[in-house]
Amino acid sequence: MDFLSDWRTDLGGKRNFHNGVGGTYDCIAIMCYYDVCRDVTTFREIEEMEGKLILPTFRKLKFVDCNKPFWRKLMYKAFVRAKSGCDKWHDYEMSVAPYETDKPIYYEFTACPAAEFAKRFGFTDIMPALCNVDYASMELLHAKLVRTTTCVDGCRCDYTICGDKDPYVKEHPEYRDENGYRRNK
């Protein structure tokens, strides 16, 4: 707990939506685990731990199909609601682009407490294992995430989300960069 003793006292509380399963505290806990077990754990194991925290919620939503306009609009509304939580708590700085019927949903974070923690305490090497799960969560909703940068290695974490059958996906092929991040061109 020495890591957290003087850091981000604004995080927490039962109403802070980012402290759900797989949220900020879980990411920080995984980084602390990694600090202690760095010599005996792998990147893939850390990625799997984060997946086991976050993905069960998305598996329950298997009926959601972001290729369908109803679900895309509902997803957009969920992101707008999340932004209002960010505005209230000032833990993540989030902006959401206006909804356009025939275009992907776009939002971005320009501040992320998990990324700030990783940078401050030297855990940036493990952040791809935590961030990559965003791709897997969208795939469970018949959606695709297109991302070019994160708060760890850039000034924002961008999320362009469309249905997995949307032609936009083919225009932005996915790859893993030299640090292990899933990204798109």
PDB file of N, CA and C in Angstrom, residues 42-115:
ATOM      1  N   THR A  42       4.398 -13.909 -16.490  1.00  0.00           N
ATOM      2  CA  THR A  42       4.598 -13.490 -17.874  1.00  0.00           C
ATOM      3  C   THR A  42       3.581 -12.414 -18.254  1.00  0.00           C
ATOM      4  N   PHE A  43       3.882 -11.749 -19.326  1.00  0.00           N
ATOM      5  CA  PHE A  43       2.970 -10.755 -19.893  1.00  0.00           C
ATOM      6  C   PHE A  43       1.612 -11.393 -20.150  1.00  0.00           C
ATOM      7  N   ARG A  44       1.628 -12.565 -20.754  1.00  0.00           N
ATOM      8  CA  ARG A  44       0.381 -13.273 -21.093  1.00  0.00           C
ATOM      9  C   ARG A  44      -0.425 -13.591 -19.832  1.00  0.00           C
ATOM     10  N   GLU A  45       0.237 -13.962 -18.728  1.00  0.00           N
ATOM     11  CA  GLU A  45      -0.485 -14.239 -17.476  1.00  0.00           C
ATOM     12  C   GLU A  45      -1.151 -12.977 -16.925  1.00  0.00           C
ATOM     13  N   ILE A  46      -0.476 -11.854 -17.037  1.00  0.00           N
ATOM     14  CA  ILE A  46      -1.058 -10.590 -16.573  1.00  0.00           C
ATOM     15  C   ILE A  46      -2.271 -10.248 -17.440  1.00  0.00           C
ATOM     16  N   GLU A  47      -2.146 -10.408 -18.742  1.00  0.00           N
ATOM     17  CA  GLU A  47      -3.255 -10.151 -19.658  1.00  0.00           C
ATOM     18  C   GLU A  47      -4.439 -11.067 -19.342  1.00  0.00           C
ATOM     19  N   GLU A  48      -4.145 -12.310 -19.031  1.00  0.00           N
ATOM     20  CA  GLU A  48      -5.189 -13.275 -18.674  1.00  0.00           C
ATOM     21  C   GLU A  48      -5.876 -12.890 -17.363  1.00  0.00           C
ATOM     22  N   MET A  49      -5.108 -12.407 -16.388  1.00  0.00           N
ATOM     23  CA  MET A  49      -5.700 -11.970 -15.119  1.00  0.00           C
ATOM     24  C   MET A  49      -6.692 -10.837 -15.350  1.00  0.00           C
ATOM     25  N   GLU A  50      -6.294  -9.855 -16.133  1.00  0.00           N
ATOM     26  CA  GLU A  50      -7.178  -8.720 -16.424  1.00  0.00           C
ATOM     27  C   GLU A  50      -8.419  -9.191 -17.182  1.00  0.00           C
ATOM     28  N   GLY A  51      -8.217 -10.114 -18.112  1.00  0.00           N
ATOM     29  CA  GLY A  51      -9.352 -10.665 -18.855  1.00  0.00           C
ATOM     30  C   GLY A  51     -10.343 -11.385 -17.963  1.00  0.00           C
ATOM     31  N   LYS A  52      -9.830 -12.126 -16.992  1.00  0.00           N
ATOM     32  CA  LYS A  52     -10.730 -12.851 -16.086  1.00  0.00           C
ATOM     33  C   LYS A  52     -11.523 -11.905 -15.194  1.00  0.00           C
ATOM     34  N   LEU A  53     -11.018 -10.715 -14.991  1.00  0.00           N
ATOM     35  CA  LEU A  53     -11.754  -9.719 -14.215  1.00  0.00           C
ATOM     36  C   LEU A  53     -12.830  -9.033 -15.058  1.00  0.00           C
ATOM     37  N   ILE A  54     -12.480  -8.619 -16.254  1.00  0.00           N
ATOM     38  CA  ILE A  54     -13.364  -7.786 -17.069  1.00  0.00           C
ATOM     39  C   ILE A  54     -14.315  -8.583 -17.959  1.00  0.00           C
ATOM     40  N   LEU A  55     -13.832  -9.618 -18.595  1.00  0.00           N
ATOM     41  CA  LEU A  55     -14.609 -10.274 -19.644  1.00  0.00           C
ATOM     42  C   LEU A  55     -15.890 -10.979 -19.191  1.00  0.00           C
ATOM     43  N   PRO A  56     -15.997 -11.497 -17.969  1.00  0.00           N
ATOM     44  CA  PRO A  56     -17.272 -12.135 -17.591  1.00  0.00           C
ATOM     45  C   PRO A  56     -18.484 -11.214 -17.738  1.00  0.00           C
ATOM     46  N   THR A  57     -18.346  -9.958 -17.453  1.00  0.00           N
ATOM     47  CA  THR A  57     -19.455  -9.015 -17.623  1.00  0.00           C
ATOM     48  C   THR A  57     -19.855  -8.919 -19.091  1.00  0.00           C
ATOM     49  N   PHE A  58     -18.871  -8.857 -19.968  1.00  0.00           N
ATOM     50  CA  PHE A  58     -19.159  -8.755 -21.390  1.00  0.00           C
ATOM     51  C   PHE A  58     -19.715 -10.063 -21.949  1.00  0.00           C
ATOM     52  N   ARG A  59     -19.310 -11.191 -21.386  1.00  0.00           N
ATOM     53  CA  ARG A  59     -19.864 -12.475 -21.835  1.00  0.00           C
ATOM     54  C   ARG A  59     -21.364 -12.565 -21.544  1.00  0.00           C
ATOM     55  N   LYS A  60     -21.797 -11.912 -20.481  1.00  0.00           N
ATOM     56  CA  LYS A  60     -23.232 -11.893 -20.157  1.00  0.00           C
ATOM     57  C   LYS A  60     -24.020 -11.088 -21.181  1.00  0.00           C
ATOM     58  N   LEU A  61     -23.343 -10.259 -21.946  1.00  0.00           N
ATOM     59  CA  LEU A  61     -23.996  -9.407 -22.939  1.00  0.00           C
ATOM     60  C   LEU A  61     -23.882  -9.994 -24.350  1.00  0.00           C
ATOM     61  N   LYS A  62     -23.775 -11.312 -24.456  1.00  0.00           N
ATOM     62  CA  LYS A  62     -23.549 -11.948 -25.759  1.00  0.00           C
ATOM     63  C   LYS A  62     -24.681 -11.693 -26.759  1.00  0.00           C
ATOM     64  N   PHE A  63     -25.835 -11.286 -26.281  1.00  0.00           N
ATOM     65  CA  PHE A  63     -26.965 -10.976 -27.160  1.00  0.00           C
ATOM     66  C   PHE A  63     -26.808  -9.618 -27.852  1.00  0.00           C
ATOM     67  N   VAL A  64     -25.880  -8.799 -27.389  1.00  0.00           N
ATOM     68  CA  VAL A  64     -25.643  -7.478 -27.983  1.00  0.00           C
ATOM     69  C   VAL A  64     -24.908  -7.655 -29.305  1.00  0.00           C
ATOM     70  N   ASP A  65     -25.378  -6.968 -30.332  1.00  0.00           N
ATOM     71  CA  ASP A  65     -24.732  -7.008 -31.643  1.00  0.00           C
ATOM     72  C   ASP A  65     -24.578  -5.576 -32.133  1.00  0.00           C
ATOM     73  N   CYS A  66     -23.380  -5.069 -32.033  1.00  0.00           N
ATOM     74  CA  CYS A  66     -23.122  -3.670 -32.389  1.00  0.00           C
ATOM     75  C   CYS A  66     -23.190  -3.414 -33.892  1.00  0.00           C
ATOM     76  N   ASN A  67     -23.467  -4.439 -34.675  1.00  0.00           N
ATOM     77  CA  ASN A  67     -23.735  -4.224 -36.089  1.00  0.00           C
ATOM     78  C   ASN A  67     -25.143  -3.681 -36.290  1.00  0.00           C
ATOM     79  N   LYS A  68     -25.977  -3.822 -35.273  1.00  0.00           N
ATOM     80  CA  LYS A  68     -27.365  -3.378 -35.358  1.00  0.00           C
ATOM     81  C   LYS A  68     -27.486  -1.973 -34.769  1.00  0.00           C
ATOM     82  N   PRO A  69     -28.193  -1.086 -35.481  1.00  0.00           N
ATOM     83  CA  PRO A  69     -28.303   0.318 -35.047  1.00  0.00           C
ATOM     84  C   PRO A  69     -28.798   0.491 -33.608  1.00  0.00           C
ATOM     85  N   PHE A  70     -29.748  -0.305 -33.174  1.00  0.00           N
ATOM     86  CA  PHE A  70     -30.263  -0.178 -31.807  1.00  0.00           C
ATOM     87  C   PHE A  70     -29.146  -0.339 -30.784  1.00  0.00           C
ATOM     88  N   TRP A  71     -28.313  -1.369 -30.943  1.00  0.00           N
ATOM     89  CA  TRP A  71     -27.255  -1.650 -29.979  1.00  0.00           C
ATOM     90  C   TRP A  71     -26.138  -0.618 -30.060  1.00  0.00           C
ATOM     91  N   ARG A  72     -25.828  -0.149 -31.268  1.00  0.00           N
ATOM     92  CA  ARG A  72     -24.801   0.895 -31.400  1.00  0.00           C
ATOM     93  C   ARG A  72     -25.235   2.164 -30.676  1.00  0.00           C
ATOM     94  N   LYS A  73     -26.493   2.541 -30.851  1.00  0.00           N
ATOM     95  CA  LYS A  73     -27.004   3.755 -30.204  1.00  0.00           C
ATOM     96  C   LYS A  73     -27.010   3.573 -28.684  1.00  0.00           C
ATOM     97  N   LEU A  74     -27.392   2.391 -28.216  1.00  0.00           N
ATOM     98  CA  LEU A  74     -27.388   2.117 -26.779  1.00  0.00           C
ATOM     99  C   LEU A  74     -25.969   2.155 -26.218  1.00  0.00           C
ATOM    100  N   MET A  75     -25.023   1.614 -26.984  1.00  0.00           N
ATOM    101  CA  MET A  75     -23.625   1.654 -26.554  1.00  0.00           C
ATOM    102  C   MET A  75     -23.147   3.104 -26.469  1.00  0.00           C
ATOM    103  N   TYR A  76     -23.491   3.896 -27.452  1.00  0.00           N
ATOM    104  CA  TYR A  76     -23.126   5.314 -27.429  1.00  0.00           C
ATOM    105  C   TYR A  76     -23.675   5.979 -26.164  1.00  0.00           C
ATOM    106  N   LYS A  77     -24.924   5.712 -25.842  1.00  0.00           N
ATOM    107  CA  LYS A  77     -25.535   6.298 -24.647  1.00  0.00           C
ATOM    108  C   LYS A  77     -24.801   5.853 -23.377  1.00  0.00           C
ATOM    109  N   ALA A  78     -24.314   4.613 -23.370  1.00  0.00           N
ATOM    110  CA  ALA A  78     -23.541   4.131 -22.221  1.00  0.00           C
ATOM    111  C   ALA A  78     -22.239   4.918 -22.077  1.00  0.00           C
ATOM    112  N   PHE A  79     -21.601   5.255 -23.198  1.00  0.00           N
ATOM    113  CA  PHE A  79     -20.366   6.032 -23.139  1.00  0.00           C
ATOM    114  C   PHE A  79     -20.640   7.461 -22.678  1.00  0.00           C
ATOM    115  N   VAL A  80     -21.753   8.036 -23.113  1.00  0.00           N
ATOM    116  CA  VAL A  80     -22.121   9.383 -22.666  1.00  0.00           C
ATOM    117  C   VAL A  80     -22.372   9.370 -21.156  1.00  0.00           C
ATOM    118  N   ARG A  81     -23.018   8.319 -20.679  1.00  0.00           N
ATOM    119  CA  ARG A  81     -23.263   8.186 -19.235  1.00  0.00           C
ATOM    120  C   ARG A  81     -21.942   8.039 -18.471  1.00  0.00           C
ATOM    121  N   ALA A  82     -21.027   7.248 -19.039  1.00  0.00           N
ATOM    122  CA  ALA A  82     -19.709   7.083 -18.405  1.00  0.00           C
ATOM    123  C   ALA A  82     -18.976   8.422 -18.334  1.00  0.00           C
ATOM    124  N   LYS A  83     -19.105   9.234 -19.382  1.00  0.00           N
ATOM    125  CA  LYS A  83     -18.474  10.551 -19.377  1.00  0.00           C
ATOM    126  C   LYS A  83     -19.027  11.405 -18.237  1.00  0.00           C
ATOM    127  N   SER A  84     -20.326  11.321 -17.985  1.00  0.00           N
ATOM    128  CA  SER A  84     -20.884  12.117 -16.891  1.00  0.00           C
ATOM    129  C   SER A  84     -20.297  11.667 -15.552  1.00  0.00           C
ATOM    130  N   GLY A  85     -20.009  10.367 -15.403  1.00  0.00           N
ATOM    131  CA  GLY A  85     -19.319   9.887 -14.200  1.00  0.00           C
ATOM    132  C   GLY A  85     -17.909  10.429 -14.112  1.00  0.00           C
ATOM    133  N   CYS A  86     -17.212  10.465 -15.246  1.00  0.00           N
ATOM    134  CA  CYS A  86     -15.860  11.029 -15.274  1.00  0.00           C
ATOM    135  C   CYS A  86     -15.886  12.496 -14.883  1.00  0.00           C
ATOM    136  N   ASP A  87     -16.863  13.219 -15.414  1.00  0.00           N
ATOM    137  CA  ASP A  87     -16.980  14.648 -15.099  1.00  0.00           C
ATOM    138  C   ASP A  87     -17.263  14.868 -13.618  1.00  0.00           C
ATOM    139  N   LYS A  88     -18.032  13.968 -13.036  1.00  0.00           N
ATOM    140  CA  LYS A  88     -18.373  14.085 -11.619  1.00  0.00           C
ATOM    141  C   LYS A  88     -17.171  13.789 -10.730  1.00  0.00           C
ATOM    142  N   TRP A  89     -16.448  12.729 -11.059  1.00  0.00           N
ATOM    143  CA  TRP A  89     -15.366  12.264 -10.187  1.00  0.00           C
ATOM    144  C   TRP A  89     -14.011  12.844 -10.533  1.00  0.00           C
ATOM    145  N   HIS A  90     -13.835  13.325 -11.743  1.00  0.00           N
ATOM    146  CA  HIS A  90     -12.555  13.892 -12.188  1.00  0.00           C
ATOM    147  C   HIS A  90     -11.387  12.923 -12.020  1.00  0.00           C
ATOM    148  N   ASP A  91     -11.661  11.639 -12.231  1.00  0.00           N
ATOM    149  CA  ASP A  91     -10.566  10.670 -12.188  1.00  0.00           C
ATOM    150  C   ASP A  91     -10.057  10.401 -13.597  1.00  0.00           C
ATOM    151  N   TYR A  92     -10.943  10.155 -14.520  1.00  0.00           N
ATOM    152  CA  TYR A  92     -10.606  10.027 -15.933  1.00  0.00           C
ATOM    153  C   TYR A  92     -11.118  11.287 -16.612  1.00  0.00           C
ATOM    154  N   GLU A  93     -10.376  11.785 -17.573  1.00  0.00           N
ATOM    155  CA  GLU A  93     -10.857  12.899 -18.390  1.00  0.00           C
ATOM    156  C   GLU A  93     -11.300  12.279 -19.711  1.00  0.00           C
ATOM    157  N   MET A  94     -12.589  12.398 -20.013  1.00  0.00           N
ATOM    158  CA  MET A  94     -13.172  11.700 -21.155  1.00  0.00           C
ATOM    159  C   MET A  94     -13.958  12.673 -22.027  1.00  0.00           C
ATOM    160  N   SER A  95     -13.865  12.478 -23.325  1.00  0.00           N
ATOM    161  CA  SER A  95     -14.739  13.202 -24.244  1.00  0.00           C
ATOM    162  C   SER A  95     -15.360  12.192 -25.200  1.00  0.00           C
ATOM    163  N   VAL A  96     -16.595  12.462 -25.605  1.00  0.00           N
ATOM    164  CA  VAL A  96     -17.334  11.585 -26.503  1.00  0.00           C
ATOM    165  C   VAL A  96     -17.787  12.420 -27.689  1.00  0.00           C
ATOM    166  N   ALA A  97     -17.464  11.961 -28.895  1.00  0.00           N
ATOM    167  CA  ALA A  97     -17.878  12.683 -30.102  1.00  0.00           C
ATOM    168  C   ALA A  97     -19.385  12.529 -30.290  1.00  0.00           C
ATOM    169  N   PRO A  98     -20.019  13.488 -30.927  1.00  0.00           N
ATOM    170  CA  PRO A  98     -21.461  13.362 -31.199  1.00  0.00           C
ATOM    171  C   PRO A  98     -21.761  12.103 -32.018  1.00  0.00           C
ATOM    172  N   TYR A  99     -22.922  11.560 -31.784  1.00  0.00           N
ATOM    173  CA  TYR A  99     -23.348  10.336 -32.473  1.00  0.00           C
ATOM    174  C   TYR A  99     -23.688  10.636 -33.929  1.00  0.00           C
ATOM    175  N   GLU A 100     -23.166   9.805 -34.821  1.00  0.00           N
ATOM    176  CA  GLU A 100     -23.506   9.881 -36.242  1.00  0.00           C
ATOM    177  C   GLU A 100     -23.931   8.478 -36.674  1.00  0.00           C
ATOM    178  N   THR A 101     -25.123   8.384 -37.228  1.00  0.00           N
ATOM    179  CA  THR A 101     -25.738   7.095 -37.537  1.00  0.00           C
ATOM    180  C   THR A 101     -24.844   6.144 -38.319  1.00  0.00           C
ATOM    181  N   ASP A 102     -24.192   6.633 -39.355  1.00  0.00           N
ATOM    182  CA  ASP A 102     -23.427   5.745 -40.236  1.00  0.00           C
ATOM    183  C   ASP A 102     -21.922   5.777 -40.000  1.00  0.00           C
ATOM    184  N   LYS A 103     -21.515   6.270 -38.844  1.00  0.00           N
ATOM    185  CA  LYS A 103     -20.084   6.325 -38.535  1.00  0.00           C
ATOM    186  C   LYS A 103     -19.805   5.603 -37.231  1.00  0.00           C
ATOM    187  N   PRO A 104     -18.553   5.181 -37.036  1.00  0.00           N
ATOM    188  CA  PRO A 104     -18.201   4.542 -35.762  1.00  0.00           C
ATOM    189  C   PRO A 104     -18.381   5.501 -34.583  1.00  0.00           C
ATOM    190  N   ILE A 105     -18.527   4.933 -33.422  1.00  0.00           N
ATOM    191  CA  ILE A 105     -18.585   5.704 -32.175  1.00  0.00           C
ATOM    192  C   ILE A 105     -17.145   6.075 -31.824  1.00  0.00           C
ATOM    193  N   TYR A 106     -16.952   7.289 -31.357  1.00  0.00           N
ATOM    194  CA  TYR A 106     -15.608   7.706 -30.961  1.00  0.00           C
ATOM    195  C   TYR A 106     -15.652   8.367 -29.587  1.00  0.00           C
ATOM    196  N   TYR A 107     -14.743   7.933 -28.733  1.00  0.00           N
ATOM    197  CA  TYR A 107     -14.501   8.636 -27.474  1.00  0.00           C
ATOM    198  C   TYR A 107     -13.034   8.485 -27.125  1.00  0.00           C
ATOM    199  N   GLU A 108     -12.590   9.315 -26.191  1.00  0.00           N
ATOM    200  CA  GLU A 108     -11.183   9.240 -25.793  1.00  0.00           C
ATOM    201  C   GLU A 108     -11.020   9.669 -24.352  1.00  0.00           C
ATOM    202  N   PHE A 109      -9.971   9.125 -23.757  1.00  0.00           N
ATOM    203  CA  PHE A 109      -9.536   9.555 -22.433  1.00  0.00           C
ATOM    204  C   PHE A 109      -8.255  10.360 -22.626  1.00  0.00           C
ATOM    205  N   THR A 110      -8.178  11.497 -21.960  1.00  0.00           N
ATOM    206  CA  THR A 110      -6.935  12.266 -21.972  1.00  0.00           C
ATOM    207  C   THR A 110      -6.249  12.195 -20.613  1.00  0.00           C
ATOM    208  N   ALA A 111      -6.883  11.523 -19.683  1.00  0.00           N
ATOM    209  CA  ALA A 111      -6.279  11.234 -18.379  1.00  0.00           C
ATOM    210  C   ALA A 111      -6.812   9.885 -17.914  1.00  0.00           C
ATOM    211  N   CYS A 112      -5.914   9.044 -17.445  1.00  0.00           N
ATOM    212  CA  CYS A 112      -6.259   7.705 -16.977  1.00  0.00           C
ATOM    213  C   CYS A 112      -5.447   7.427 -15.711  1.00  0.00           C
ATOM    214  N   PRO A 113      -6.116   7.246 -14.568  1.00  0.00           N
ATOM    215  CA  PRO A 113      -5.376   7.000 -13.329  1.00  0.00           C
ATOM    216  C   PRO A 113      -4.477   5.760 -13.381  1.00  0.00           C
ATOM    217  N   ALA A 114      -4.901   4.712 -14.067  1.00  0.00           N
ATOM    218  CA  ALA A 114      -4.051   3.515 -14.159  1.00  0.00           C
ATOM    219  C   ALA A 114      -2.775   3.832 -14.943  1.00  0.00           C
ATOM    220  N   ALA A 115      -2.913   4.589 -16.035  1.00  0.00           N
ATOM    221  CA  ALA A 115      -1.735   4.973 -16.814  1.00  0.00           C
ATOM    222  C   ALA A 115      -0.825   5.901 -16.005  1.00  0.00           C
TER     223      ALA A 115
END
